[in-house]
XYZ file of C-alpha atoms in Angstrom:
363
model
C 4.480 -28.319 16.091
C 7.331 -24.495 15.649
C 9.636 -23.783 18.159
C 7.938 -20.578 20.049
C 10.678 -20.230 21.850
C 12.198 -18.918 18.913
C 9.079 -16.431 18.313
C 8.570 -12.940 19.809
C 5.757 -11.503 20.094
C 5.559 -7.093 20.056
C 3.066 -5.178 21.640
C 2.186 -2.023 21.066
C 0.701 -0.378 23.767
C -1.559 3.454 24.274
C -3.224 3.305 27.554
C -4.094 -0.543 28.156
C -6.250 -1.935 30.228
C -7.270 -4.973 32.517
C -7.000 -6.444 28.310
C -3.387 -6.476 27.916
C -2.851 -8.229 31.636
C -5.723 -10.751 30.255
C -3.538 -11.071 27.098
C -0.203 -11.827 28.556
C -1.261 -13.987 30.902
C -2.893 -16.367 28.192
C 0.739 -16.368 25.332
C 2.275 -16.954 28.724
C 0.277 -20.040 29.252
C 0.469 -20.946 25.972
C 4.385 -20.789 26.030
C 4.483 -17.339 24.285
C 7.784 -16.337 26.764
C 9.608 -14.135 24.181
C 7.340 -10.841 24.317
C 8.565 -6.976 23.711
C 5.475 -4.250 25.013
C 6.025 -0.442 23.789
C 5.089 1.730 26.009
C 3.866 4.585 23.639
C 3.202 6.875 26.346
C 0.890 6.641 28.296
C 1.650 8.141 30.678
C 2.193 7.912 34.643
C -0.722 6.461 35.247
C -0.564 3.428 33.857
C 2.740 2.376 34.594
C 1.233 -0.333 37.375
C -0.121 -2.102 34.432
C 3.198 -2.202 32.999
C 5.083 -2.725 35.982
C 2.294 -6.033 36.282
C 3.475 -7.210 33.502
C 6.744 -6.919 33.627
C 6.954 -8.544 36.664
C 4.239 -11.333 36.116
C 5.253 -12.744 32.819
C 8.847 -11.219 31.670
C 7.902 -9.769 29.142
C 10.645 -6.730 28.113
C 9.320 -3.223 28.072
C 9.853 0.251 26.146
C 8.622 3.051 27.461
C 8.880 6.784 25.831
C 7.104 9.398 27.362
C 4.999 10.863 24.344
C 2.900 9.398 22.028
C 4.057 8.719 18.511
C 2.293 6.177 17.556
C 1.261 3.211 16.760
C 3.333 2.801 13.095
C 6.313 4.292 15.739
C 5.665 2.099 18.298
C 6.497 -0.638 16.191
C 9.425 0.858 14.503
C 10.975 1.090 17.917
C 10.537 -2.599 18.492
C 11.759 -4.067 15.326
C 14.792 -2.353 16.188
C 15.407 -3.347 19.805
C 14.631 -6.928 18.647
C 16.748 -6.763 15.758
C 19.738 -4.660 18.003
C 19.131 -5.808 21.004
C 18.397 -9.279 21.297
C 18.829 -10.963 18.225
C 18.571 -14.597 18.668
C 14.704 -15.352 16.621
C 12.691 -16.796 13.845
C 9.876 -14.126 14.251
C 8.279 -11.798 14.904
C 4.629 -11.180 15.777
C 2.818 -7.693 16.124
C -0.494 -8.482 17.765
C -2.153 -5.628 19.509
C -3.280 -4.829 23.260
C -7.248 -3.983 22.935
C -7.467 -8.110 23.124
C -8.992 -8.671 19.625
C -6.024 -11.357 19.457
C -6.668 -14.378 20.902
C -2.929 -16.613 21.970
C -4.478 -19.257 19.681
C -4.742 -17.229 16.725
C -1.234 -15.523 17.478
C -0.007 -19.226 17.749
C -1.807 -19.805 13.904
C 0.616 -16.365 12.165
C 3.974 -17.037 13.670
C 4.270 -21.023 12.806
C 2.648 -19.602 9.417
C 5.699 -17.057 9.040
C 8.277 -19.770 10.852
C 6.881 -22.061 7.953
C 6.921 -19.506 5.449
C 10.336 -16.925 6.206
C 10.144 -15.067 2.779
C 6.268 -13.974 2.921
C 4.761 -11.040 5.521
C 2.037 -13.244 7.238
C -0.923 -11.271 7.332
C -4.656 -12.908 10.366
C -7.433 -11.139 8.061
C -10.316 -11.322 9.980
C -13.986 -12.114 8.890
C -15.661 -8.673 7.827
C -19.053 -10.175 6.819
C -19.337 -11.334 10.521
C -22.412 -10.226 12.207
C -20.027 -9.291 15.365
C -18.670 -6.649 13.317
C -19.314 -3.254 13.669
C -21.099 -1.548 10.613
C -18.446 1.780 10.312
C -15.339 -1.282 10.629
C -17.024 -3.181 7.725
C -17.851 -0.113 5.859
C -13.799 0.590 6.649
C -12.555 -2.122 5.308
C -14.519 -2.828 2.319
C -14.205 0.466 1.135
C -10.064 0.482 2.093
C -9.908 -2.870 0.462
C -10.898 -1.840 -3.377
C -8.815 1.421 -3.210
C -6.154 -0.880 -1.618
C -5.978 -3.201 -5.073
C -6.698 -0.988 -7.979
C -3.769 0.867 -6.122
C -1.283 -2.201 -5.641
C -2.765 -4.983 -7.422
C -3.184 -7.136 -4.322
C -6.450 -8.660 -2.721
C -5.825 -8.521 0.489
C -9.084 -9.631 3.356
C -8.765 -7.587 6.295
C -5.473 -4.668 5.164
C -6.469 -3.403 8.646
C -5.102 -6.012 10.595
C -2.828 -5.634 13.431
C -1.918 -8.884 13.994
C 1.234 -9.504 11.333
C 3.964 -11.892 10.806
C 7.452 -10.883 10.540
C 10.333 -13.211 9.870
C 13.938 -12.116 10.412
C 14.138 -11.832 6.719
C 11.031 -10.047 6.199
C 11.233 -7.223 9.042
C 14.244 -5.829 8.336
C 12.615 -4.424 5.079
C 10.390 -2.396 6.986
C 12.385 -0.817 9.365
C 13.077 2.599 7.703
C 9.465 2.870 6.313
C 8.037 6.310 6.538
C 4.694 7.220 9.113
C 4.383 6.620 12.509
C 0.401 6.130 13.206
C -2.029 3.812 11.788
C -0.905 4.582 8.490
C 2.706 3.003 9.171
C 0.489 -0.930 8.714
C -0.677 0.832 5.555
C 2.770 2.087 3.983
C 4.038 -1.752 4.997
C 0.754 -3.101 2.389
C 2.349 -1.310 -0.426
C 5.396 -1.945 -0.055
C 5.641 -5.498 -0.366
C 5.142 -5.705 -4.266
C 8.049 -2.694 -4.187
C 10.297 -5.241 -2.537
C 8.704 -8.452 -4.073
C 7.405 -9.915 -0.915
C 4.685 -12.110 -1.212
C 1.499 -12.171 1.289
C 0.174 -15.327 3.048
C -3.365 -14.550 4.358
C -4.105 -16.682 7.483
C -8.087 -16.634 9.144
C -8.076 -15.444 12.427
C -11.489 -15.201 14.722
C -13.674 -11.905 14.696
C -13.577 -10.646 17.847
C -14.710 -7.357 18.877
C -15.382 -5.546 22.368
C -17.733 -3.948 23.777
C -18.128 -2.887 20.131
C -14.269 -1.981 19.790
C -14.962 1.001 22.774
C -11.086 0.962 23.881
C -9.543 1.354 20.328
C -7.796 4.716 20.055
C -8.271 4.669 15.726
C -9.429 7.764 15.399
C -11.795 7.461 12.438
C -11.008 10.976 11.205
C -7.244 11.773 11.302
C -6.219 8.519 10.941
C -8.780 7.450 7.730
C -7.205 10.494 6.713
C -3.574 8.896 7.335
C -4.016 5.774 5.807
C -6.207 7.050 2.674
C -3.033 9.793 2.061
C -0.884 6.912 1.035
C -2.986 6.071 -1.673
C -3.667 9.402 -2.897
C 0.377 10.066 -3.093
C 1.024 7.752 -5.061
C -1.610 8.025 -7.144
C -0.764 11.661 -7.216
C 3.157 10.788 -8.183
C 1.328 8.601 -11.024
C -0.482 11.579 -12.137
C 2.385 14.259 -12.273
C 4.352 11.740 -14.098
C 1.228 11.206 -16.538
C 0.861 15.135 -16.127
C 4.371 16.026 -17.200
C 4.645 12.633 -20.259
C 1.230 14.770 -21.266
C 2.743 18.031 -21.230
C 6.291 16.646 -22.958
C 3.402 14.758 -25.943
C 1.615 18.038 -26.374
C 3.870 20.807 -27.124
C 6.010 18.145 -29.384
C 2.539 17.354 -31.190
C 1.377 21.192 -31.238
C 4.541 22.291 -32.837
C 4.883 19.336 -35.213
C 1.609 19.747 -36.726
C 1.496 23.738 -36.535
C 5.119 24.922 -37.354
C 6.252 21.972 -39.039
C 3.580 20.462 -41.168
C 1.848 23.453 -40.755
C -1.563 21.429 -41.093
C -4.850 22.598 -41.615
C -7.772 20.527 -41.952
C -10.762 21.644 -44.599
C -13.911 22.300 -43.207
C -16.120 19.030 -43.153
C -13.375 17.215 -43.441
C -14.779 13.919 -42.371
C -13.173 10.863 -40.107
C -12.102 8.652 -42.684
C -9.947 12.124 -44.342
C -8.752 12.640 -40.824
C -7.511 9.588 -39.564
C -5.222 9.093 -43.140
C -3.927 12.342 -42.437
C -0.135 11.817 -42.324
C 1.453 15.072 -40.992
C -0.961 13.963 -37.922
C -0.400 10.910 -37.776
C 4.204 11.897 -37.633
C 2.962 14.282 -35.407
C 0.881 11.791 -32.843
C 2.957 9.124 -32.712
C 6.563 11.044 -32.784
C 4.939 13.641 -29.751
C 3.871 9.859 -28.092
C 7.705 8.235 -28.340
C 9.569 10.979 -26.970
C 6.682 11.281 -23.752
C 6.266 7.766 -23.531
C 10.268 6.917 -23.074
C 9.909 10.034 -20.114
C 7.075 8.628 -18.602
C 8.583 5.280 -18.569
C 11.462 5.678 -16.448
C 9.853 7.951 -13.972
C 7.086 5.668 -13.070
C 9.214 2.665 -13.456
C 11.837 4.734 -10.733
C 9.436 6.695 -8.853
C 6.110 5.013 -9.064
C 5.831 2.175 -8.949
C 9.661 1.733 -7.651
C 10.282 -1.423 -9.929
C 13.066 -3.246 -9.792
C 12.305 -6.082 -12.488
C 14.920 -5.924 -15.701
C 14.006 -2.822 -17.789
C 13.896 -4.302 -21.011
C 10.902 -6.944 -20.017
C 9.314 -3.783 -18.066
C 10.365 -1.974 -21.341
C 8.889 -4.510 -23.406
C 5.549 -4.718 -21.645
C 5.708 -0.789 -21.387
C 5.871 -0.386 -25.093
C 2.851 -2.874 -25.727
C 0.873 -0.815 -23.745
C 1.887 2.248 -25.106
C 0.331 1.446 -28.619
C -2.724 -0.011 -27.536
C -3.206 3.281 -25.710
C -1.649 5.410 -27.905
C -4.785 3.433 -31.134
C -7.070 4.471 -28.566
C -5.808 7.679 -28.388
C -5.124 8.356 -31.997
C -9.184 6.665 -31.987
C -10.198 9.304 -29.903
C -8.238 12.410 -31.616
C -9.771 12.201 -34.917
C -13.392 11.605 -33.602
C -12.542 14.768 -31.840
C -11.299 17.119 -34.460
C -14.210 15.321 -37.203
C -16.613 16.848 -34.139
C -15.144 20.366 -34.049
C -12.625 20.478 -31.547
C -8.996 21.830 -31.950
C -6.925 19.063 -32.151
C -4.258 20.955 -29.696
C -7.673 20.764 -26.568
C -8.885 16.771 -28.717
C -5.182 15.318 -28.192
C -5.069 15.845 -24.016
C -8.304 15.987 -23.745
C -8.303 12.178 -25.728
C -5.798 11.409 -23.724
C -7.025 12.403 -20.341
C -10.224 9.735 -20.558
C -8.094 6.953 -21.458
C -5.165 8.029 -17.475
C -6.908 5.107 -15.692
C -6.848 2.049 -18.131
C -3.226 3.617 -18.116
C -2.556 2.971 -14.287
C -4.539 -0.066 -14.087
C -3.041 -2.084 -17.021
C 1.041 -0.495 -15.776
C 0.289 -1.314 -12.319
C -1.384 -5.075 -13.238
C 0.769 -5.833 -16.257
C 3.908 -3.858 -16.854
C 5.043 -3.573 -13.210
């Protein structure tokens, strides 16, 4: 058995109802005696509920006037626990709407105490018939996109039941995002910070079709997907910048240095074996790929592994992509497409393949 006295349960609250009191009562009866509530600007009308929770269960209450969002509430709680309480081994975050049972909170706490290097996620079974269709669809889509972006397979990307050891939680105090997007940013940063994830199956609870949730399907979904969009946009900028360098060097070499003009009706074999075309392509790709590697390593993927190892894998991928691009380039020119158009076209076609393998294999 793990010592629950070293575990703090952190619950962000916005306009809670009787389900919060019921959860606290069950936690108290399960020997969770250190509970921190963050009143995320619920308003004066909810003060009696919070006062009752304080008096009945000895909860620590943090309050502020304006609703700032779940992410802000979580970070406020984390900072308070680290700075003021200090004496703890792990923090378990749980929702105030009754979706997380005391038994599941205990199991997540136990995993966090046993695996302090890991971020622990309590994951629901979205195949359960009790899951609302919108939640099932939303999680499935987010799970697929998250795996493509990060390479990490998670069954429940939207879970609020998470276990943070003292060592792990310090990595996410300054993570951006004040609303529901914060929890997605935490997941995205685990790979950058080399923090492994361990998943714990929990009970799938949806009370009254999850009607008490303050999740706004439109606004909050945009915030969550903007996390993915920002990451892809950064990679896109890096790729476009490198592609521009690639294209400019290629054009200068092909037209001004070699002054290459392919005879009309040139065949594929004649084009692909052209020495000026090959030298122009390889020189431009060598320079642009070096620039792309630096930007992707430092900014896009924020990779902290040894540069030599990453560079070796990156240039192996560059060779493969370059061969495929050169084949496409030759095919396009043979089809009558001008070389200055064919070259960036071939590069764009292989954009998503390049991202996928850089994320999965290189960084």
